[in-house]
Short mmCIF file of C-alpha atoms in Angstrom, two decimals:
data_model
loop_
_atom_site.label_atom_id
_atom_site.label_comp_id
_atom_site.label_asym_id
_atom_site.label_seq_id
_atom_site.Cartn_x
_atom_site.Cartn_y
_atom_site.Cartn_z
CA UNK A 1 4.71 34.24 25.65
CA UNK A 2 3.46 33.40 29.21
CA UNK A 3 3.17 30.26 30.06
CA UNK A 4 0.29 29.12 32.48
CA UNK A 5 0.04 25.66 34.34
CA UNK A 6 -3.49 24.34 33.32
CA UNK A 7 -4.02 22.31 36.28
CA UNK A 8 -3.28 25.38 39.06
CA UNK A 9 -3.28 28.49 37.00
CA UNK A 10 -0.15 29.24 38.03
CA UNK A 11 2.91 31.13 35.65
CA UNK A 12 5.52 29.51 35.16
CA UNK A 13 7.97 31.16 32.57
CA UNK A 14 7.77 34.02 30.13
CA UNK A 15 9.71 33.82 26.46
CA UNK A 16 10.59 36.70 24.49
CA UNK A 17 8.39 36.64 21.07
CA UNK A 18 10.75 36.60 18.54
CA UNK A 19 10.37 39.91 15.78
CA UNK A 20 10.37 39.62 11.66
CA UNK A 21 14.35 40.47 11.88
CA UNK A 22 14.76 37.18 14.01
CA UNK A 23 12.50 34.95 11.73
CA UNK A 24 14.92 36.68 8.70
CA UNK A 25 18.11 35.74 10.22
CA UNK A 26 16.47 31.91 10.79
CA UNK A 27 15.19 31.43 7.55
CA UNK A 28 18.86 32.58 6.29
CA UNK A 29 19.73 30.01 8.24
CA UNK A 30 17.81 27.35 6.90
CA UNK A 31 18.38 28.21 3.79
CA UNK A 32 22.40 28.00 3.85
CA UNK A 33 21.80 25.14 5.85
CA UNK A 34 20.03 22.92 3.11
CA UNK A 35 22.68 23.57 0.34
CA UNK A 36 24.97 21.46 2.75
CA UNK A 37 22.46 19.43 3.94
CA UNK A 38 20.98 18.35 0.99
CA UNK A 39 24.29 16.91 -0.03
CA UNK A 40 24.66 15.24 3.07
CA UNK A 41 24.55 10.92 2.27
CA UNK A 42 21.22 9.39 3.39
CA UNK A 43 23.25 7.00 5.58
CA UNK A 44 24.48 9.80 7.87
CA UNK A 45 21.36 11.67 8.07
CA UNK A 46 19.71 8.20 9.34
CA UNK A 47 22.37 8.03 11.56
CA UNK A 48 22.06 11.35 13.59
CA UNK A 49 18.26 10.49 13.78
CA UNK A 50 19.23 7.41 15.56
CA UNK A 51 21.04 9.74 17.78
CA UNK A 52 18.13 12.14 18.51
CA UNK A 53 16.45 8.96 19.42
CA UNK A 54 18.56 7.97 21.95
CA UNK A 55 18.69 11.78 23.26
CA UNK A 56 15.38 11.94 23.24
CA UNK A 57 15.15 8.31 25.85
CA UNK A 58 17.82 9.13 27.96
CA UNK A 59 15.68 12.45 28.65
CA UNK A 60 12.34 11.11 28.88
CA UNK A 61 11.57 12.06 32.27
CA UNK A 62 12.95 15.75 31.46
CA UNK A 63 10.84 16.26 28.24
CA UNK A 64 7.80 14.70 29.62
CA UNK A 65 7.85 16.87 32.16
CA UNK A 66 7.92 19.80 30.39
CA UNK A 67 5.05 18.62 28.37
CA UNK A 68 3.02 18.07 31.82
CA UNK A 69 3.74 21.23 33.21
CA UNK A 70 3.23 23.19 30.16
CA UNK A 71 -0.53 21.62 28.65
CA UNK A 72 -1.58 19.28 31.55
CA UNK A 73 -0.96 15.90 30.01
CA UNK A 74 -0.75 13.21 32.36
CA UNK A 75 3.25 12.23 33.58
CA UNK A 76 2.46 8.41 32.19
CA UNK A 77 1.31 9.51 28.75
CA UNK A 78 4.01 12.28 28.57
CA UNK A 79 6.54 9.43 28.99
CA UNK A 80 4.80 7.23 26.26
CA UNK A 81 4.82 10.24 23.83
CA UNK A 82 8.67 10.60 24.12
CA UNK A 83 8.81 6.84 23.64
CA UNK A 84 7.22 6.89 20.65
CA UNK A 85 9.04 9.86 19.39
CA UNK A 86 11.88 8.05 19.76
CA UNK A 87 10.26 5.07 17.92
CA UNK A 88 9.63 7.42 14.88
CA UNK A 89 13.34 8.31 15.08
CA UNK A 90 13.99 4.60 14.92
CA UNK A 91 11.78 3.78 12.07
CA UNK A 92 13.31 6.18 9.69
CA UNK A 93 16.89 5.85 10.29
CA UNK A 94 16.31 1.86 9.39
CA UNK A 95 14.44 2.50 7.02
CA UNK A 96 14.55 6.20 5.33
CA UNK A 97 17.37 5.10 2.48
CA UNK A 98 14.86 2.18 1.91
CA UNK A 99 11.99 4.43 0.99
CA UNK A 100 14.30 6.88 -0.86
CA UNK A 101 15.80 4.38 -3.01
CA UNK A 102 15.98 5.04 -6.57
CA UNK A 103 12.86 3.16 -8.39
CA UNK A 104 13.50 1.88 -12.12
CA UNK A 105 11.57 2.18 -14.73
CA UNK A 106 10.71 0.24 -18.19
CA UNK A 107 12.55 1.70 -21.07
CA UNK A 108 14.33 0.80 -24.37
CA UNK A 109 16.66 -1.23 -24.87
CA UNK A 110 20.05 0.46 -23.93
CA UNK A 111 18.75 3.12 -21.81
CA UNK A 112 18.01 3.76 -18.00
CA UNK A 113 14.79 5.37 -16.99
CA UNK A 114 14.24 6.12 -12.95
CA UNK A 115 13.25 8.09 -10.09
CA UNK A 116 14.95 9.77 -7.61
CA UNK A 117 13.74 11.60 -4.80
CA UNK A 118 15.54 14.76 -3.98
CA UNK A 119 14.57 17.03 -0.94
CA UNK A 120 12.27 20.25 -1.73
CA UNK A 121 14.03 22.67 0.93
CA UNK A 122 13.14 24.41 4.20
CA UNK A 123 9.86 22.73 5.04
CA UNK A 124 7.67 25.24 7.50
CA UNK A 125 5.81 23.11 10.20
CA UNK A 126 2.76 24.85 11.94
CA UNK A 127 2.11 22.42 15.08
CA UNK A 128 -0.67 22.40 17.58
CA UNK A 129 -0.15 21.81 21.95
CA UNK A 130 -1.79 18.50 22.15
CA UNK A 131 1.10 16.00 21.36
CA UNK A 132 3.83 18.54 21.45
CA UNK A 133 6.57 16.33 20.94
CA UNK A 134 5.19 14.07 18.44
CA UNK A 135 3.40 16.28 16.01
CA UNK A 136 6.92 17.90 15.54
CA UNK A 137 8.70 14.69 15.37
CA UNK A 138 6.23 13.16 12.93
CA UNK A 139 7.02 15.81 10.69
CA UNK A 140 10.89 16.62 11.80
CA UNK A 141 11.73 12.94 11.39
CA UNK A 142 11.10 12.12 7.95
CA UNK A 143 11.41 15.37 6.66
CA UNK A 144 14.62 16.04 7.91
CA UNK A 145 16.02 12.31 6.95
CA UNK A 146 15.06 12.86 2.89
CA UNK A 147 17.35 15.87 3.13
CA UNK A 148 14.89 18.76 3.82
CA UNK A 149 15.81 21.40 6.62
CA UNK A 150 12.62 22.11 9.43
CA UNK A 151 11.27 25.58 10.63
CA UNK A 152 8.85 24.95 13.54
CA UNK A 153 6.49 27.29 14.42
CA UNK A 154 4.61 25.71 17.79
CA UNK A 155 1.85 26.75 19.62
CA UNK A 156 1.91 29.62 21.58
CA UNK A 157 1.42 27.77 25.11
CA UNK A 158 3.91 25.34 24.50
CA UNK A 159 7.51 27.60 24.28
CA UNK A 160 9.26 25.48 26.18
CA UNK A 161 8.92 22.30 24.38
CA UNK A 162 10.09 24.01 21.23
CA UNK A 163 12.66 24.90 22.60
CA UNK A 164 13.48 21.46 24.05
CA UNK A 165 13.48 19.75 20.62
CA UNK A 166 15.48 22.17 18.75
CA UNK A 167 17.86 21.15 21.45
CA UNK A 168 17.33 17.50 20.98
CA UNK A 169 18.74 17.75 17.41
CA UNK A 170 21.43 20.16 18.20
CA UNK A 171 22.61 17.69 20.98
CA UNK A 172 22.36 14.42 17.98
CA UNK A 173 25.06 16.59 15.86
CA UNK A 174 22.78 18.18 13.30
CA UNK A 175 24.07 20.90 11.43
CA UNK A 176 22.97 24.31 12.62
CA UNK A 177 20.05 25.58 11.04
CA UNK A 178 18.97 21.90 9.67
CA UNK A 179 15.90 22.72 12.65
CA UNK A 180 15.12 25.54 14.41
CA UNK A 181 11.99 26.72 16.15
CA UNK A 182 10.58 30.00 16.07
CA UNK A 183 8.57 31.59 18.79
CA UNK A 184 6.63 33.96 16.99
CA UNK A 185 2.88 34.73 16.48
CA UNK A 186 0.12 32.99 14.30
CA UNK A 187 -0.32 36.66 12.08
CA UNK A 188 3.69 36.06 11.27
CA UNK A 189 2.86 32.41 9.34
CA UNK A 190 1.19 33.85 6.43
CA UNK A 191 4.29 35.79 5.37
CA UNK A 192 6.68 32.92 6.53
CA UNK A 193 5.12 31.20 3.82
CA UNK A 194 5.48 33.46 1.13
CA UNK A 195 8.84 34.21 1.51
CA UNK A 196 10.95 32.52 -1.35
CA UNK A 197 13.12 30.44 1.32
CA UNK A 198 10.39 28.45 2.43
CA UNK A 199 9.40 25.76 -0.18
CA UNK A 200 6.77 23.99 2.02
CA UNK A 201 4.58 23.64 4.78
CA UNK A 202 2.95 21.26 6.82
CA UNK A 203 0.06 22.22 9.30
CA UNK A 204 -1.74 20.17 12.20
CA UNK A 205 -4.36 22.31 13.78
CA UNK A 206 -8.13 23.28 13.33
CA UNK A 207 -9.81 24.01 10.36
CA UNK A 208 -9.57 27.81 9.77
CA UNK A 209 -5.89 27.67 10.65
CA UNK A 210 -5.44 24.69 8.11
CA UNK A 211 -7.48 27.15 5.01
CA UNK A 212 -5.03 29.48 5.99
CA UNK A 213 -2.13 27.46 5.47
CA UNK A 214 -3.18 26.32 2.33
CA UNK A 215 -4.25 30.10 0.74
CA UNK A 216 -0.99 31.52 1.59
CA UNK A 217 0.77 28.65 0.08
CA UNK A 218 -1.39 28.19 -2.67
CA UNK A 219 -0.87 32.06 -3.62
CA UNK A 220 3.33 30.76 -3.90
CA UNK A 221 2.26 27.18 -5.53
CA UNK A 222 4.04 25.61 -2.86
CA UNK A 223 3.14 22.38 -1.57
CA UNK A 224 1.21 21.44 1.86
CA UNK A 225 0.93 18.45 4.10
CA UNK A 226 -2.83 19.19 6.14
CA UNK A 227 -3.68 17.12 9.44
CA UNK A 228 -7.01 18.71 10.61
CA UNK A 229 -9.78 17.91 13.35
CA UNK A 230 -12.13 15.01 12.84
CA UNK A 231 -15.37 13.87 14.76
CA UNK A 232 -14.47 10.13 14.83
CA UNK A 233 -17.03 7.24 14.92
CA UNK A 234 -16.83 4.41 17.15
CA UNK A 235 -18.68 1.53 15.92
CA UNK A 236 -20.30 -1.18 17.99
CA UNK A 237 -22.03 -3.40 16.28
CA UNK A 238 -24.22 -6.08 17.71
CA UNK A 239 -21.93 -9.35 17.78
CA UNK A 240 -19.29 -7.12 19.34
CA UNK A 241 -17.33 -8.20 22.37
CA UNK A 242 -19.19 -5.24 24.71
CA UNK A 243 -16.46 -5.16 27.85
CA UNK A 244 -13.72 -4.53 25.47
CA UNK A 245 -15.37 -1.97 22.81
CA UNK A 246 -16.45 -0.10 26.29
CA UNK A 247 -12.58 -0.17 27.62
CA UNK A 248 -10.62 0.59 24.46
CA UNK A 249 -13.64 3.59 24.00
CA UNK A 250 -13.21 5.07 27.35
CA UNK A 251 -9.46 5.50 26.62
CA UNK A 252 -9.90 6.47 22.83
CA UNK A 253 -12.24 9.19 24.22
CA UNK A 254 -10.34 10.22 27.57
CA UNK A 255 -6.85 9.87 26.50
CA UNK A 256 -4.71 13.04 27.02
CA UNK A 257 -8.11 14.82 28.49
CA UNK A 258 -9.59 14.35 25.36
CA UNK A 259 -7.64 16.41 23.54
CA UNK A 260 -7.04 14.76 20.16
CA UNK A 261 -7.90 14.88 16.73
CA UNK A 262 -8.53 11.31 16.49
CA UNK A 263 -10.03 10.70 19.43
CA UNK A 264 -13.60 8.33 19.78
CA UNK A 265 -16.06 11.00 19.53
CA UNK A 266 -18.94 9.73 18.19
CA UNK A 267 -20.03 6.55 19.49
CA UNK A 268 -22.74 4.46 17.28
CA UNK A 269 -23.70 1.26 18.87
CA UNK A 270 -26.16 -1.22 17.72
CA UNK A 271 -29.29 -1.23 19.40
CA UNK A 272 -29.27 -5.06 20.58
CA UNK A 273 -26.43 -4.55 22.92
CA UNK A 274 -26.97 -0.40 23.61
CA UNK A 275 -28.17 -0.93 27.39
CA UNK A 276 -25.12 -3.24 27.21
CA UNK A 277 -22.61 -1.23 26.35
CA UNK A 278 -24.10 2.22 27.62
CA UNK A 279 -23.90 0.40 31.48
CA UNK A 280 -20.33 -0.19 30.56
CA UNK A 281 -18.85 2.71 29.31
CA UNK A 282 -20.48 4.56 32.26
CA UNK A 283 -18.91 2.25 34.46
CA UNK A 284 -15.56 2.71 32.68
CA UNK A 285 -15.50 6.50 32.46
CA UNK A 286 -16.62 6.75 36.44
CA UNK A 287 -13.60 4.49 37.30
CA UNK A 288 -11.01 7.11 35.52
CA UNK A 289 -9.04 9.46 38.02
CA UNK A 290 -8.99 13.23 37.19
CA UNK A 291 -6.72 15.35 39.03
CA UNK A 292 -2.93 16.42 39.21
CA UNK A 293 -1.36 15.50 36.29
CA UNK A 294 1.92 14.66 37.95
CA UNK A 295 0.74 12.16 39.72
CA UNK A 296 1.18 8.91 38.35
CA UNK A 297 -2.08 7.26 39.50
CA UNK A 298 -3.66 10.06 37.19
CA UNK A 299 -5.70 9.29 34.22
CA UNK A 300 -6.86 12.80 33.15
CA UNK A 301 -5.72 16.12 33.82
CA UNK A 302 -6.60 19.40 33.06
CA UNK A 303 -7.70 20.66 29.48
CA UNK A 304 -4.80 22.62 27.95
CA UNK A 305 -5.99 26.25 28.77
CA UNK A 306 -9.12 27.46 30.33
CA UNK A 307 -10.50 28.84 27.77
CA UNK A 308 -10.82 25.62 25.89
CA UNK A 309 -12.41 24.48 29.22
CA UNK A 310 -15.14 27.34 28.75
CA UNK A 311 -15.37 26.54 25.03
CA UNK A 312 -16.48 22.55 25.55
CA UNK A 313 -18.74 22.97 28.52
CA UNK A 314 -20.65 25.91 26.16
CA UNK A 315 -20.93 22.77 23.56
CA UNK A 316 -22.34 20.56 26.53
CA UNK A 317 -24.91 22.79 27.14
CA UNK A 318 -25.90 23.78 24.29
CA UNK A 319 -26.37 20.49 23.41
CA UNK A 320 -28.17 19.34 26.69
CA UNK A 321 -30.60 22.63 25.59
CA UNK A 322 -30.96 20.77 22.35
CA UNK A 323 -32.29 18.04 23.36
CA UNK A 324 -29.48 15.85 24.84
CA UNK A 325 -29.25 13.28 27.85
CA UNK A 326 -26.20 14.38 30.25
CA UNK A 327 -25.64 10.50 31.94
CA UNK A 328 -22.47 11.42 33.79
CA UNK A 329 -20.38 14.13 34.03
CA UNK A 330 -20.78 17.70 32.51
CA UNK A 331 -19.90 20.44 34.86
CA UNK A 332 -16.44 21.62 35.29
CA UNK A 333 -14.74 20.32 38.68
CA UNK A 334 -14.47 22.95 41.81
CA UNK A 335 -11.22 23.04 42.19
CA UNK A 336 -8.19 25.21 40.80
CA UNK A 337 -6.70 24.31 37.41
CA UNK A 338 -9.12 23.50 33.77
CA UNK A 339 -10.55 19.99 35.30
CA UNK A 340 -13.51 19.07 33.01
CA UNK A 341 -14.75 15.38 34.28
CA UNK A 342 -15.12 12.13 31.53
CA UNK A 343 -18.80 13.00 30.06
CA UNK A 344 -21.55 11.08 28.14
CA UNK A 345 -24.00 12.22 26.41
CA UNK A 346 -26.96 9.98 24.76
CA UNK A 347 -30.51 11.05 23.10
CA UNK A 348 -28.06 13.47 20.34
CA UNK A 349 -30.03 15.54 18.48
CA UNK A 350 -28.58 15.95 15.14
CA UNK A 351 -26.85 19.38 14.18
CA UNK A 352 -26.18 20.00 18.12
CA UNK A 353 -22.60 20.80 18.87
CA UNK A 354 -21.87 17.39 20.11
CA UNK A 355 -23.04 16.07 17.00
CA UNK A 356 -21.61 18.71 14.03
CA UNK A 357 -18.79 20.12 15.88
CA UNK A 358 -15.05 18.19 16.75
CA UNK A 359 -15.28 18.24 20.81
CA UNK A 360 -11.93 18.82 21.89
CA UNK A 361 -12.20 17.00 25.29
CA UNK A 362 -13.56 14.00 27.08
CA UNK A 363 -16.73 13.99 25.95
CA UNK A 364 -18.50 11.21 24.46
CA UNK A 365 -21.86 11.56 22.24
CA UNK A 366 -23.84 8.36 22.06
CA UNK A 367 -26.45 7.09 19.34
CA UNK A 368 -28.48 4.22 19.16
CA UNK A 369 -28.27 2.45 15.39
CA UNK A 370 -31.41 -0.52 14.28
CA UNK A 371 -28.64 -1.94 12.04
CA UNK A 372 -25.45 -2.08 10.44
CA UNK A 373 -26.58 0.33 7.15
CA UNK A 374 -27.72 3.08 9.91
CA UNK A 375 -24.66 2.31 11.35
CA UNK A 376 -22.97 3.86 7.95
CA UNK A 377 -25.19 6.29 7.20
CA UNK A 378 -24.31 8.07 10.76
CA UNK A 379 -20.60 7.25 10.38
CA UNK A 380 -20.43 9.22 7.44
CA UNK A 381 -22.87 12.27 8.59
CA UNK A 382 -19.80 14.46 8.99
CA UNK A 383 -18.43 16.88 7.33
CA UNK A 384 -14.65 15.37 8.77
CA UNK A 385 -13.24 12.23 7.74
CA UNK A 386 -10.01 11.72 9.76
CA UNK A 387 -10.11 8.43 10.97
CA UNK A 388 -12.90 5.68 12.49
CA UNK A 389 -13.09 2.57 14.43
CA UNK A 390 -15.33 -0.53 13.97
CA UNK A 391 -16.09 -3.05 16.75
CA UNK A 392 -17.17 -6.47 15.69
CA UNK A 393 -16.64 -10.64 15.97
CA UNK A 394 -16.19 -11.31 12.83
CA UNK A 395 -13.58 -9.31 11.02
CA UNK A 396 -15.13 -9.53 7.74
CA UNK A 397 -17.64 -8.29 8.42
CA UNK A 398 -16.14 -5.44 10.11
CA UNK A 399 -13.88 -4.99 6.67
CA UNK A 400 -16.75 -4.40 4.45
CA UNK A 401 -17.90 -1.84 6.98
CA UNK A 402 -14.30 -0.28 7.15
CA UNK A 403 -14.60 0.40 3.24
CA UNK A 404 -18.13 2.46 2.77
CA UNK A 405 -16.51 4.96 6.35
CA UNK A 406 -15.19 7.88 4.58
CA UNK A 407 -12.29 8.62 6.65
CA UNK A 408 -8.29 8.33 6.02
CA UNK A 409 -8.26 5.18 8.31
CA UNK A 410 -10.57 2.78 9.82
CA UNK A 411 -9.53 0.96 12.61
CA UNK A 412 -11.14 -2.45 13.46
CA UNK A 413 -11.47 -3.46 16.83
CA UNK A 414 -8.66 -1.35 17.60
CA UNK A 415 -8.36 2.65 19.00
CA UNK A 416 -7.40 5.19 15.88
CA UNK A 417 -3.74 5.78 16.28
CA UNK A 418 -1.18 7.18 14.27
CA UNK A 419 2.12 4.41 13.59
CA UNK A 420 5.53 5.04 12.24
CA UNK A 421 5.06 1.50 9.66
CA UNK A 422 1.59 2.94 8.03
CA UNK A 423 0.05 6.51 6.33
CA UNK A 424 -1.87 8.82 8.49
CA UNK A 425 -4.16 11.38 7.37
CA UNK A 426 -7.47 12.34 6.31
CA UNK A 427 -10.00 13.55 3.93
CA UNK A 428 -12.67 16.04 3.65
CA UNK A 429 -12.20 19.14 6.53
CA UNK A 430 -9.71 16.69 8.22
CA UNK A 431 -7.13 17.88 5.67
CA UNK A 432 -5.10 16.09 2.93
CA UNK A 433 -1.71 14.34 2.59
CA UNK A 434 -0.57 12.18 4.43
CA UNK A 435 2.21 11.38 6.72
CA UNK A 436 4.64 8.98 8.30
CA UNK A 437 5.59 5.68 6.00
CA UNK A 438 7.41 5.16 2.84
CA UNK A 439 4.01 7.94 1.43
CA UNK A 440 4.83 10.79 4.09
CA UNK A 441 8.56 10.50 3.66
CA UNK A 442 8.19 11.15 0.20
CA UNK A 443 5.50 14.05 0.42
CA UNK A 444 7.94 16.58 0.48
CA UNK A 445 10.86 15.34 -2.07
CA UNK A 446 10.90 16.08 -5.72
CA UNK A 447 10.14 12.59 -7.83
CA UNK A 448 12.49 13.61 -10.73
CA UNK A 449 12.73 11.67 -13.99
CA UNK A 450 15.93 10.63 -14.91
CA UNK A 451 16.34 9.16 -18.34
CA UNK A 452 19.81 8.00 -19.22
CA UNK A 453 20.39 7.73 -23.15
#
């Protein structure tokens, strides 16, 4: 596995892929592992996590910049996605035993009816290069507290971040084997999952890897956790305060070059304040810095690989051939490294790749609504449904909208963003399930009766 620096092109380590004898020998692993681990008390699992959480803040600066150098993300966001990975940490090891409790049920008189949760087993995680840290620690965190053991596979570009967070909970005092990371290749996942070891698996990534997931699984009648893309709305309506739906939407769209599932993608603004807020957000993606990512005055760096570079401009053009305005941006920068500038697009012809494809970058497609029902109705012309914000004065009003977006979470007058405290997921091709909270904690336990005569 070569690794290449996105924003110069440059090499900068080479791992060994590991073979089917090493993923064996890990999987034995995990699986002796759990039969300890399992028994382990809730209290001292919550305790090492508060451990990794301090590991993981008094190594910030090392960890983020391995996740600069590796996929391009800015040094200041890199920092802020360790934070919040140790925030995670923090949230479950307060309150993991309080989710996990025992819950009591009506019965008759002289007997004792409840649930308990009791962990599944090795849980496989499939995890994408965008937020390498977190995507692994959304999962690891919770996971690992309710007494299940973790098998990462990561993305291929990303080696050395694995390999950083396997460390992170070998330096807290987990067990060996509890989590280990495998570098191996994507055509080694489907038989990962079938083997009898694994009891789970949990997948953020695109939509054919996510089917994937699911039919191997499926074929064992094991149980997935799927986080897929989305095409997210961004909702302006007309009594909307225009300054800050145009700021909070340049970074929803431009944060970490674009490169997120949740991202602003779609932006549907009411046409009494479209000039408005068009002037705006122009203004506001023109004003961002693109360029080295570790530089701290940097607010977007390179996409991820160059090929991903190749594969947004095609849907910029093809969309521009379609029919579509180009008001700023759209050309890939002259300079070494996968620089693709902040980019709006207006006039969207429907079924262009802008408009029926997830654009996984900083690129913003625009449409002009007559009222809050057209609003909806283009919302919802998706086939994804991860997650949707709604911009509006009166929050009523922007409730009732919330509830007819089909999407796994509606934000209003707020950025779509994933939280420790509440359920994240989607519905439709954005995948099922849903994680962090007292709900994703509990995704991967067995609810068992217990009735006590």
């Amino acid at each position: 596995m070569n690794v290449i620096n996105p924003a110069t092109g440059e090499q900068l380590d080479s791992y060994d892929e590991q073979t089917w004898s090493d993923v064996d020998s890990a999987l034995e692993r995990a699986s002796e592992a759990f039969e300890e681990w399992r028994k382990q008390s809730i209290r001292e699992r919550e305790r090492l996590l508060e451990t990794a959480g301090r590991v993981l803040r008094n190594n910030k600066n090392e960890y983020a910049e391995i996740i600069t150098l590796e996929m391009g993300k800015p040094i200041t966001q890199a920092r802020a996605e360790v934070e919040k990975c140790a925030w995670v940490c923090d949230h479950y090891a307060e309150y993991g035993s309080t989710y996990l409790e025992d819950r009591h049920h009506p019965s008759p008189p002289g007997t004792t009816v409840k649930t308990v949760h009791q962990p599944l087993g090795p849980v496989l995680a499939v995890m994408p290069w965008n937020f390498p840290f977190w995507q692994v620690f959304r999962f690891a965190a919770p996971y690992l507290t309710a007494g299940n053991v973790g098998v990462l596979k990561h993305a291929s570009n990303v080696p050395g971040c694995a390999i950083a967070i396997e460390d992170i909970f070998r330096e807290a005092g987990y067990p060996e084997g509890v989590f280990q990371s495998l570098l191996v290749s994507s055509d080694l996942v489907a038989d990962i999952i079938a083997d009898d070891r694994i009891r789970a698996a949990t997948l953020t990534g695109s939509g054919p890897a996510g089917r994937a997931v699911a039919a191997a699984a499926g074929e064992k009648i094991k149980k997935t956790v799927l986080e897929l893309g989305g095409s997210d709305p961004f909702v302006v309506l007309d009594d909307a305060d225009i300054e800050s739906a145009a700021e909070t939407g340049t970074q929803a769209r431009n944060q970490n070059g674009g490169q997120s599932c949740i991202a602003a993608k779609r932006f549907v603004v009411h046409t009494e304040i479209y000039d408005k807020f068009i002037e705006a957000l122009i203004d506001s993606f023109e004003s961002l810095v693109v360029g080295d990512p570790t530089d701290e005055n940097t607010d977007v760096g390179p996409q991820a690989r160059v090929d991903l570079l190749t594969e947004l401009h095609e849907q910029v053009e093809a969309s521009i051939e379609a029919g579509a305005t180009l008001v700023t941006g759209g050309e890939p920068l002259d300079r070494e490294g996968a620089f693709y500038p902040p980019t709006i697009l207006t006039d969207v012809p429907d079924g262009c790749p802008v408009d029926s494809e997830e654009t996984f970058g900083p690129v913003a497609a625009v449409y002009e609504v007559a009222d809050e029902r057209e609003a909806i109705t283009l919302a919802n012309n998706t086939e994804f449904g991860l997650g949707a914000s709604v911009w509006t004065a009166d929050r009523e009003r922007g409730e009732h909208v919330a509830k007819q977006i089909d999407a796994g979470c509606v934000y209003i007058n707020q950025l779509v963003k994933s939280d420790p405290r509440v359920p994240f997921g989607g519905v439709g091709e954005s995948g099922y399930g849903r994680e962090l909270s007292e709900i994703g904690i509990k995704e991967f336990v067995n609810r068992k009766t217990v009735w006590i005569e």
